[in-house]
Amino acid sequence: MPVGLIALALGGFGIGLTEFVIMGLLPQVAADFSVSEATAGWLISGYALAVVVGALGLTAAVTRFERKPVLAVLMVLFIAGNLVSAVAPGYGLMMAGRIIAALSHGAFFGIGAVVAASMVAPTKKAGAIAIMFTGLTAANVLGVPFGTMLGQAAGWRSTFWAITAIGVLALAGILALVPNTGAGTAAGSAETAAGSAAGTASGGLRGELRAFRSGQVWLSILVTILGYGGMFGAFTYIAFTLTDVTGFSAAVVPWLLILFGVGLFIGNTVGGKAADKNVDRTLLVALAVLVVVLVAFALTAENQPMTIASMVLLGGFGFATVPGLQMRVMKYAASAPTLASGANIGAFNVGNALGAWLGGVTITAGLGYTSPIWAGAAITLLGLAVMAFAAAGAKGSRAKKHDAGRPADVDSVEAGAGTELQRA
């Protein structure tokens, strides 16, 4: 395994901790700033929306620059945002800090996914992306529970001071371990002669924008929004569900978040390996099971053993989709994956904002703390339908090209080619 992947995972750990730890601390933050649960939830939705802006705007702005320095600058922005959050005297400045940190999120993972894919052989690209996203899962297994306990013991601000320190370590790791991989060229183009010419031709913003001519890119992004939004809608208000519905004490919540994180870790690892074999099949199965898990969770939320099982399965099948969704977008973006990759990271966070917003709406409407889970199930079901449509369309397109006597597009995940071969 290239050592640079560890540095990317470390950066992902810090960013994942910033994104997710707020959920376990939401009751304390709401009480400290004297705001409602739904208003406090906007610290999550606002973060997610800012990720979208950063994923598209910042990624587009830096496509011509060397990727390693860009990743370092993004980490500096992340550090600054968390420092503001740690010292924020009121809700408004806290939101500003969240937004500053979030601007680095989408561009970091979008560019980082391309860098990670370029470090390994073509048949291992989804696995390399999964390793980078292991930082996110590790943040949930270790960072979020212990960050929550730290916040409960020493005040929620102490958690953001700790995240700031982690950002400094991640910055040092990126500078020391991530190789220079160029700018604005196809991921992995150095590894394949077929990809090198395409990568050179498509460099820059104009070339990156051409990726969005693909209907499959847009369908993949929509699946990301709906599929991830469903899981996130259920998870955003999970601390309230666990205490007010299931009956766990607040002190137990961090340990339950560890179980959710274990599910994320397993799902990310297994999902990445499965996507390297067949990305569409992996996504269809994961989304279908996720719908079942969400419905079961909503129906049994008052039962503590069932809730524990649901937490693990929610994390597992929810995050099993992440490597495949990211790889699918990069695949259909072909020789210009950077901006499309960033856009898909933004799509994850559009889903985050959608899920958090709908969950807040259902709670405000008086439907109770299981209502976000039902909303999540509905969103995920819609995502499954879109994924089925996209997979059928991709299969039909390959069949038509084969019948016409032309080589079908080779699925880089299924066939191990590593890049989408788009031929006339």
Coordinates of C-alpha atoms in Angstrom, one line a residue:
M1 CA 0.0 0.0 0.0
P2 CA 1.5 3.4 -1.0
V3 CA 2.3 5.4 2.2
G4 CA 0.7 8.5 0.7
L5 CA -2.7 6.8 1.1
I6 CA -2.1 6.9 4.9
A7 CA -1.6 10.6 4.7
L8 CA -4.8 11.1 2.8
A9 CA -6.7 8.9 5.3
L10 CA -5.3 11.0 8.1
G11 CA -6.7 14.1 6.4
G12 CA -10.0 12.3 5.9
F13 CA -10.0 11.4 9.6
G14 CA -9.8 15.0 10.7
I15 CA -12.4 16.1 8.2
G16 CA -14.7 13.2 9.1
L17 CA -14.4 14.0 12.8
T18 CA -15.4 17.6 12.1
E19 CA -18.4 16.6 10.1
F20 CA -19.8 13.9 12.4
V21 CA -18.8 14.7 15.9
I22 CA -21.2 17.5 16.1
M23 CA -24.1 15.0 16.1
G24 CA -23.1 13.5 19.5
L25 CA -22.6 17.0 20.9
L26 CA -25.7 18.6 19.4
P27 CA -27.7 18.6 22.7
Q28 CA -24.9 20.4 24.5
V29 CA -24.3 22.9 21.7
A30 CA -28.1 23.7 21.5
A31 CA -28.2 24.2 25.3
D32 CA -25.1 26.4 25.3
F33 CA -26.3 28.7 22.6
S34 CA -30.0 28.5 23.8
V35 CA -31.3 27.4 20.4
S36 CA -33.8 24.6 19.4
E37 CA -32.8 21.2 18.2
A38 CA -33.7 22.0 14.6
T39 CA -31.7 25.3 14.8
A40 CA -28.7 23.4 16.2
G41 CA -29.2 20.9 13.3
W42 CA -28.4 23.7 10.9
L43 CA -24.8 23.5 12.1
I44 CA -24.9 20.2 10.2
S45 CA -26.9 21.3 7.2
G46 CA -24.9 24.5 6.9
Y47 CA -21.7 22.5 6.9
A48 CA -23.0 20.2 4.3
L49 CA -24.1 23.0 2.0
A50 CA -20.8 24.7 2.3
V51 CA -19.1 21.5 1.3
V52 CA -21.0 21.6 -2.0
V53 CA -19.8 25.2 -2.6
G54 CA -16.2 24.1 -1.9
A55 CA -16.5 20.9 -3.9
L56 CA -17.6 22.7 -7.0
G57 CA -16.1 26.2 -6.6
L58 CA -12.7 25.4 -5.1
T59 CA -12.2 22.3 -7.2
A60 CA -12.9 24.2 -10.4
A61 CA -10.6 27.0 -9.3
V62 CA -7.6 24.7 -8.7
T63 CA -7.8 22.2 -11.6
R64 CA -4.6 23.7 -13.2
F65 CA -2.5 23.6 -10.0
E66 CA -0.4 20.8 -8.6
R67 CA -2.6 18.6 -6.5
K68 CA -0.3 18.1 -3.5
P69 CA 0.1 21.9 -2.7
V70 CA -3.7 22.3 -3.2
L71 CA -4.4 19.5 -0.7
A72 CA -2.0 21.2 1.8
V73 CA -3.8 24.6 1.4
L74 CA -7.2 23.0 1.8
M75 CA -6.0 21.5 5.1
V76 CA -4.9 24.9 6.3
L77 CA -8.4 26.2 5.6
F78 CA -9.8 23.2 7.6
I79 CA -7.5 24.1 10.6
A80 CA -8.7 27.7 10.5
G81 CA -12.4 26.8 10.5
N82 CA -12.1 24.5 13.4
L83 CA -10.1 27.1 15.4
V84 CA -12.9 29.5 14.8
S85 CA -15.5 26.9 16.0
A86 CA -13.4 26.3 19.2
V87 CA -13.5 29.9 20.2
A88 CA -16.9 30.9 18.9
P89 CA -18.8 33.0 21.5
G90 CA -22.1 32.6 19.8
Y91 CA -24.1 30.6 17.3
G92 CA -23.4 32.9 14.4
L93 CA -19.6 32.6 14.7
M94 CA -19.9 28.9 15.3
M95 CA -21.7 28.6 12.0
A96 CA -19.0 30.7 10.3
G97 CA -16.4 28.3 11.6
R98 CA -18.3 25.3 10.4
I99 CA -18.6 26.9 6.9
I100 CA -14.9 27.8 6.7
A101 CA -13.9 24.2 7.6
A102 CA -16.5 22.8 5.2
L103 CA -15.2 24.7 2.2
S104 CA -12.1 22.5 2.3
H105 CA -14.0 19.2 2.7
G106 CA -15.4 18.6 -0.8
A107 CA -12.3 19.7 -2.7
F108 CA -10.1 17.7 -0.4
F109 CA -11.9 14.4 -0.9
G110 CA -12.6 15.1 -4.6
I111 CA -9.0 15.8 -5.4
G112 CA -7.8 13.2 -2.9
A113 CA -9.8 10.5 -4.5
V114 CA -8.1 11.2 -7.9
V115 CA -4.7 11.2 -6.2
A116 CA -5.5 8.0 -4.4
A117 CA -6.6 6.3 -7.6
S118 CA -3.4 7.4 -9.4
M119 CA -1.2 5.7 -6.8
V120 CA -2.3 2.1 -7.5
A121 CA -2.8 -0.4 -10.3
P122 CA -6.0 0.0 -12.4
T123 CA -7.7 -3.0 -10.8
K124 CA -7.3 -1.6 -7.3
K125 CA -8.6 2.0 -7.8
A126 CA -11.9 1.5 -5.8
G127 CA -9.9 -0.1 -3.1
A128 CA -7.5 2.8 -2.9
I129 CA -10.4 5.2 -2.7
A130 CA -11.8 3.1 0.1
I131 CA -8.5 3.4 2.0
M132 CA -8.7 7.1 1.8
F133 CA -12.3 7.1 3.0
T134 CA -11.1 4.8 5.9
G135 CA -10.2 8.1 7.5
L136 CA -13.9 8.9 7.6
T137 CA -14.8 5.5 9.0
A138 CA -12.0 5.7 11.6
A139 CA -13.3 9.1 12.6
N140 CA -16.6 7.4 13.4
V141 CA -15.2 4.3 15.1
L142 CA -12.7 6.2 17.3
G143 CA -12.9 9.9 16.8
V144 CA -16.6 10.6 17.2
P145 CA -17.2 8.5 20.3
F146 CA -14.1 9.8 22.1
G147 CA -14.7 13.3 20.8
T148 CA -18.2 13.1 22.2
M149 CA -16.9 11.9 25.6
L150 CA -14.3 14.6 25.6
G151 CA -17.0 17.2 24.9
Q152 CA -19.2 15.8 27.6
A153 CA -16.4 15.8 30.1
A154 CA -14.6 19.0 29.3
G155 CA -17.1 21.0 27.2
W156 CA -17.9 20.7 23.5
R157 CA -15.2 23.4 22.7
S158 CA -12.5 21.0 23.8
T159 CA -13.4 18.6 21.0
F160 CA -12.9 21.3 18.4
W161 CA -9.5 22.2 19.9
A162 CA -8.6 18.5 19.5
I163 CA -9.7 18.5 15.9
T164 CA -7.6 21.6 15.2
A165 CA -4.5 19.7 16.5
I166 CA -5.4 16.7 14.3
G167 CA -5.6 19.0 11.3
V168 CA -2.0 20.2 12.0
L169 CA -0.8 16.6 12.1
A170 CA -2.7 15.8 8.9
L171 CA -1.1 18.8 7.1
A172 CA 2.4 17.5 8.1
G173 CA 1.5 14.1 6.8
I174 CA 0.4 15.4 3.4
L175 CA 3.5 17.5 3.0
A176 CA 5.7 14.6 3.9
L177 CA 4.0 11.6 2.3
V178 CA 1.8 12.5 -0.6
P179 CA 3.6 12.4 -3.9
N180 CA 3.3 15.0 -6.6
T181 CA 0.8 13.7 -9.2
G182 CA 0.4 16.7 -11.5
A183 CA -2.7 18.7 -12.2
G184 CA -5.9 18.4 -14.1
T185 CA -5.1 15.1 -15.8
A186 CA -6.7 11.8 -15.7
A187 CA -6.3 9.7 -12.7
G188 CA -3.9 7.0 -13.4
S189 CA -2.9 8.4 -16.9
A190 CA 0.7 7.8 -16.1
E191 CA 0.0 4.1 -15.6
T192 CA -1.7 3.5 -18.9
A193 CA -0.6 4.6 -22.3
A194 CA -4.2 4.7 -23.5
G195 CA -5.1 7.1 -20.8
S196 CA -2.1 9.5 -21.1
A197 CA -3.0 11.1 -24.3
A198 CA -6.6 11.6 -23.1
G199 CA -5.4 13.1 -19.9
T200 CA -3.2 15.6 -21.6
A201 CA -6.0 16.7 -24.0
S202 CA -8.5 17.2 -21.3
G203 CA -6.5 19.1 -18.8
G204 CA -7.9 22.3 -17.3
L205 CA -11.3 23.5 -16.4
R206 CA -12.8 23.2 -19.9
G207 CA -11.7 19.6 -20.2
E208 CA -13.1 18.8 -16.7
L209 CA -16.5 20.4 -17.6
R210 CA -16.8 18.0 -20.6
A211 CA -17.3 15.1 -18.1
F212 CA -20.7 16.5 -17.3
R213 CA -22.0 15.7 -20.8
S214 CA -22.4 12.2 -19.6
G215 CA -25.9 11.3 -18.4
Q216 CA -24.4 8.6 -16.3
V217 CA -22.3 11.1 -14.4
W218 CA -25.5 13.0 -13.5
L219 CA -27.4 9.9 -12.6
S220 CA -24.6 8.7 -10.3
I221 CA -24.5 12.1 -8.6
L222 CA -28.3 11.9 -8.0
V223 CA -27.9 8.4 -6.5
T224 CA -25.3 9.8 -4.2
I225 CA -27.6 12.6 -3.0
L226 CA -30.5 10.3 -2.4
G227 CA -28.7 7.2 -1.1
Y228 CA -26.4 9.0 1.3
G229 CA -29.1 11.5 2.2
G230 CA -31.3 8.7 3.5
M231 CA -28.7 7.4 5.8
F232 CA -27.7 10.8 7.0
G233 CA -31.3 11.8 7.6
A234 CA -31.7 9.0 10.0
F235 CA -28.3 9.6 11.7
T236 CA -28.4 13.4 12.1
Y237 CA -30.8 13.4 15.2
I238 CA -29.6 10.0 16.4
A239 CA -28.6 11.3 19.9
F240 CA -32.2 12.4 20.5
T241 CA -33.6 9.1 19.1
L242 CA -31.3 7.0 21.4
T243 CA -32.1 9.0 24.5
D244 CA -35.7 10.0 24.1
V245 CA -37.1 6.9 22.2
T246 CA -34.8 4.0 23.0
G247 CA -34.2 5.1 26.5
F248 CA -30.4 5.0 26.6
S249 CA -28.7 7.5 28.9
A250 CA -26.6 10.3 27.4
A251 CA -23.4 8.6 28.8
V252 CA -24.1 5.5 26.7
V253 CA -24.5 7.4 23.4
P254 CA -20.7 7.6 22.6
W255 CA -20.4 3.8 22.9
L256 CA -23.3 3.4 20.6
L257 CA -21.7 5.7 18.1
I258 CA -18.7 3.3 18.2
L259 CA -21.0 0.5 17.0
F260 CA -22.2 2.8 14.2
G261 CA -18.5 3.5 13.3
V262 CA -17.7 -0.2 13.3
G263 CA -20.4 -0.7 10.7
L264 CA -19.0 2.2 8.7
F265 CA -15.6 0.6 8.7
I266 CA -16.8 -2.8 7.7
G267 CA -19.1 -1.4 5.0
N268 CA -16.4 0.9 3.5
T269 CA -13.9 -2.0 3.3
V270 CA -16.3 -4.6 1.9
G271 CA -18.0 -2.1 -0.3
G272 CA -14.7 -1.0 -1.9
K273 CA -13.7 -4.6 -2.6
A274 CA -17.1 -5.5 -4.0
A275 CA -17.1 -2.4 -6.2
D276 CA -13.8 -3.4 -7.7
K277 CA -15.7 -6.5 -9.0
N278 CA -19.0 -5.0 -10.1
V279 CA -19.8 -1.4 -9.1
D280 CA -23.5 -1.3 -10.2
R281 CA -24.4 -4.6 -8.6
T282 CA -22.7 -3.5 -5.3
L283 CA -24.7 -0.3 -5.2
L284 CA -28.0 -1.9 -6.0
V285 CA -27.6 -4.5 -3.3
A286 CA -26.4 -2.0 -0.7
L287 CA -29.2 0.5 -1.3
A288 CA -31.9 -2.2 -1.2
V289 CA -30.7 -3.6 2.1
L290 CA -30.3 -0.1 3.5
V291 CA -34.0 0.6 2.8
V292 CA -34.9 -2.5 4.8
V293 CA -32.6 -1.6 7.6
L294 CA -34.1 1.9 7.9
V295 CA -37.6 0.6 8.0
A296 CA -36.7 -2.0 10.6
F297 CA -34.9 0.6 12.7
A298 CA -38.0 2.9 12.7
L299 CA -40.3 0.1 13.7
T300 CA -38.1 -1.2 16.5
A301 CA -36.4 2.0 17.8
E302 CA -38.0 1.5 21.3
N303 CA -36.2 -1.9 21.6
Q304 CA -32.6 -1.5 22.8
P305 CA -31.1 -4.7 21.3
M306 CA -32.8 -4.1 18.0
T307 CA -31.5 -0.5 18.0
I308 CA -28.0 -1.7 18.6
A309 CA -28.2 -4.0 15.6
S310 CA -29.8 -1.3 13.5
M311 CA -26.9 1.1 14.3
V312 CA -24.3 -1.4 13.1
L313 CA -26.2 -2.2 9.9
L314 CA -27.1 1.4 9.2
G315 CA -23.4 2.3 9.2
G316 CA -22.4 -0.8 7.3
F317 CA -24.8 -0.7 4.3
G318 CA -24.9 3.1 4.3
F319 CA -21.2 3.5 3.8
A320 CA -20.8 0.4 1.6
T321 CA -22.1 2.6 -1.2
V322 CA -19.4 5.3 -0.8
P323 CA -16.4 3.8 -2.7
G324 CA -18.7 2.6 -5.5
L325 CA -20.5 5.9 -5.9
Q326 CA -17.2 7.8 -6.1
M327 CA -15.7 5.3 -8.5
R328 CA -18.8 5.3 -10.7
V329 CA -18.7 9.0 -11.2
M330 CA -14.9 9.0 -11.9
K331 CA -15.4 6.1 -14.3
Y332 CA -18.0 7.9 -16.5
A333 CA -16.1 11.1 -16.3
A334 CA -13.3 9.1 -18.0
S335 CA -10.2 11.3 -18.7
A336 CA -11.4 14.3 -16.7
P337 CA -12.4 13.0 -13.3
T338 CA -11.2 15.8 -10.9
L339 CA -14.2 18.2 -11.1
A340 CA -16.7 15.3 -11.4
S341 CA -15.1 13.7 -8.3
G342 CA -15.4 16.9 -6.4
A343 CA -19.0 17.4 -7.6
N344 CA -19.8 13.9 -6.2
I345 CA -18.3 14.8 -2.8
G346 CA -20.5 17.8 -3.0
A347 CA -23.4 15.5 -3.8
F348 CA -22.8 13.5 -0.6
N349 CA -23.2 16.7 1.3
V350 CA -26.3 17.8 -0.6
G351 CA -27.7 14.5 0.6
N352 CA -26.5 15.3 4.2
A353 CA -28.2 18.7 4.1
L354 CA -31.4 17.2 2.5
G355 CA -31.6 14.4 5.1
A356 CA -30.8 16.8 8.0
W357 CA -33.4 19.3 6.8
L358 CA -36.2 16.7 6.3
G359 CA -35.4 15.2 9.7
G360 CA -35.7 18.6 11.3
V361 CA -39.0 19.3 9.4
T362 CA -40.5 16.1 10.7
I363 CA -39.4 16.7 14.2
T364 CA -40.7 20.3 14.2
A365 CA -44.0 19.0 12.8
G366 CA -44.3 16.9 16.0
L367 CA -43.8 13.5 14.4
G368 CA -41.3 12.4 17.0
Y369 CA -37.7 11.3 16.9
T370 CA -38.3 8.3 14.7
S371 CA -39.7 10.4 11.9
P372 CA -36.2 11.2 10.5
I373 CA -35.6 7.5 10.1
W374 CA -38.8 7.1 8.1
A375 CA -37.9 10.1 5.9
G376 CA -34.5 8.5 5.4
A377 CA -36.1 5.3 4.2
A378 CA -38.2 7.1 1.7
I379 CA -35.2 9.0 0.3
T380 CA -33.1 5.9 0.0
L381 CA -35.9 4.0 -1.8
L382 CA -36.0 6.8 -4.4
G383 CA -32.2 6.5 -4.7
L384 CA -32.5 2.8 -5.3
A385 CA -35.0 3.5 -8.1
V386 CA -32.6 6.0 -9.8
M387 CA -29.7 3.5 -9.4
A388 CA -31.7 0.7 -11.1
F389 CA -32.5 3.1 -14.0
A390 CA -28.9 4.1 -14.3
A391 CA -27.6 0.5 -14.2
A392 CA -30.2 -0.5 -16.9
G393 CA -29.2 2.4 -19.1
A394 CA -25.5 1.6 -18.8
K395 CA -26.1 -2.1 -19.6
G396 CA -28.3 -1.2 -22.6
S397 CA -25.6 1.2 -23.9
R398 CA -22.9 -1.5 -23.7
A399 CA -25.3 -4.0 -25.5
K400 CA -26.0 -1.5 -28.3
K401 CA -22.3 -0.9 -28.9
H402 CA -21.6 -4.6 -28.9
D403 CA -24.5 -5.3 -31.4
A404 CA -23.2 -2.5 -33.7
G405 CA -19.9 -4.3 -33.9
R406 CA -18.0 -1.7 -31.8
P407 CA -16.2 -2.5 -28.6
A408 CA -18.5 -1.9 -25.6
D409 CA -17.4 0.5 -22.9
V410 CA -15.3 -1.5 -20.5
D411 CA -16.4 -1.2 -17.0
S412 CA -13.2 -0.3 -15.2
V413 CA -14.4 -1.8 -12.0
E414 CA -15.8 -5.0 -13.4
A415 CA -13.1 -5.7 -16.1
G416 CA -10.2 -4.2 -14.2
A417 CA -9.2 -1.8 -16.9
G418 CA -9.1 1.1 -14.5
T419 CA -10.5 3.8 -16.9
E420 CA -13.6 4.1 -19.0
L421 CA -12.8 3.4 -22.6
Q422 CA -15.0 5.7 -24.6
R423 CA -14.6 5.0 -28.3
A424 CA -16.5 6.0 -31.4

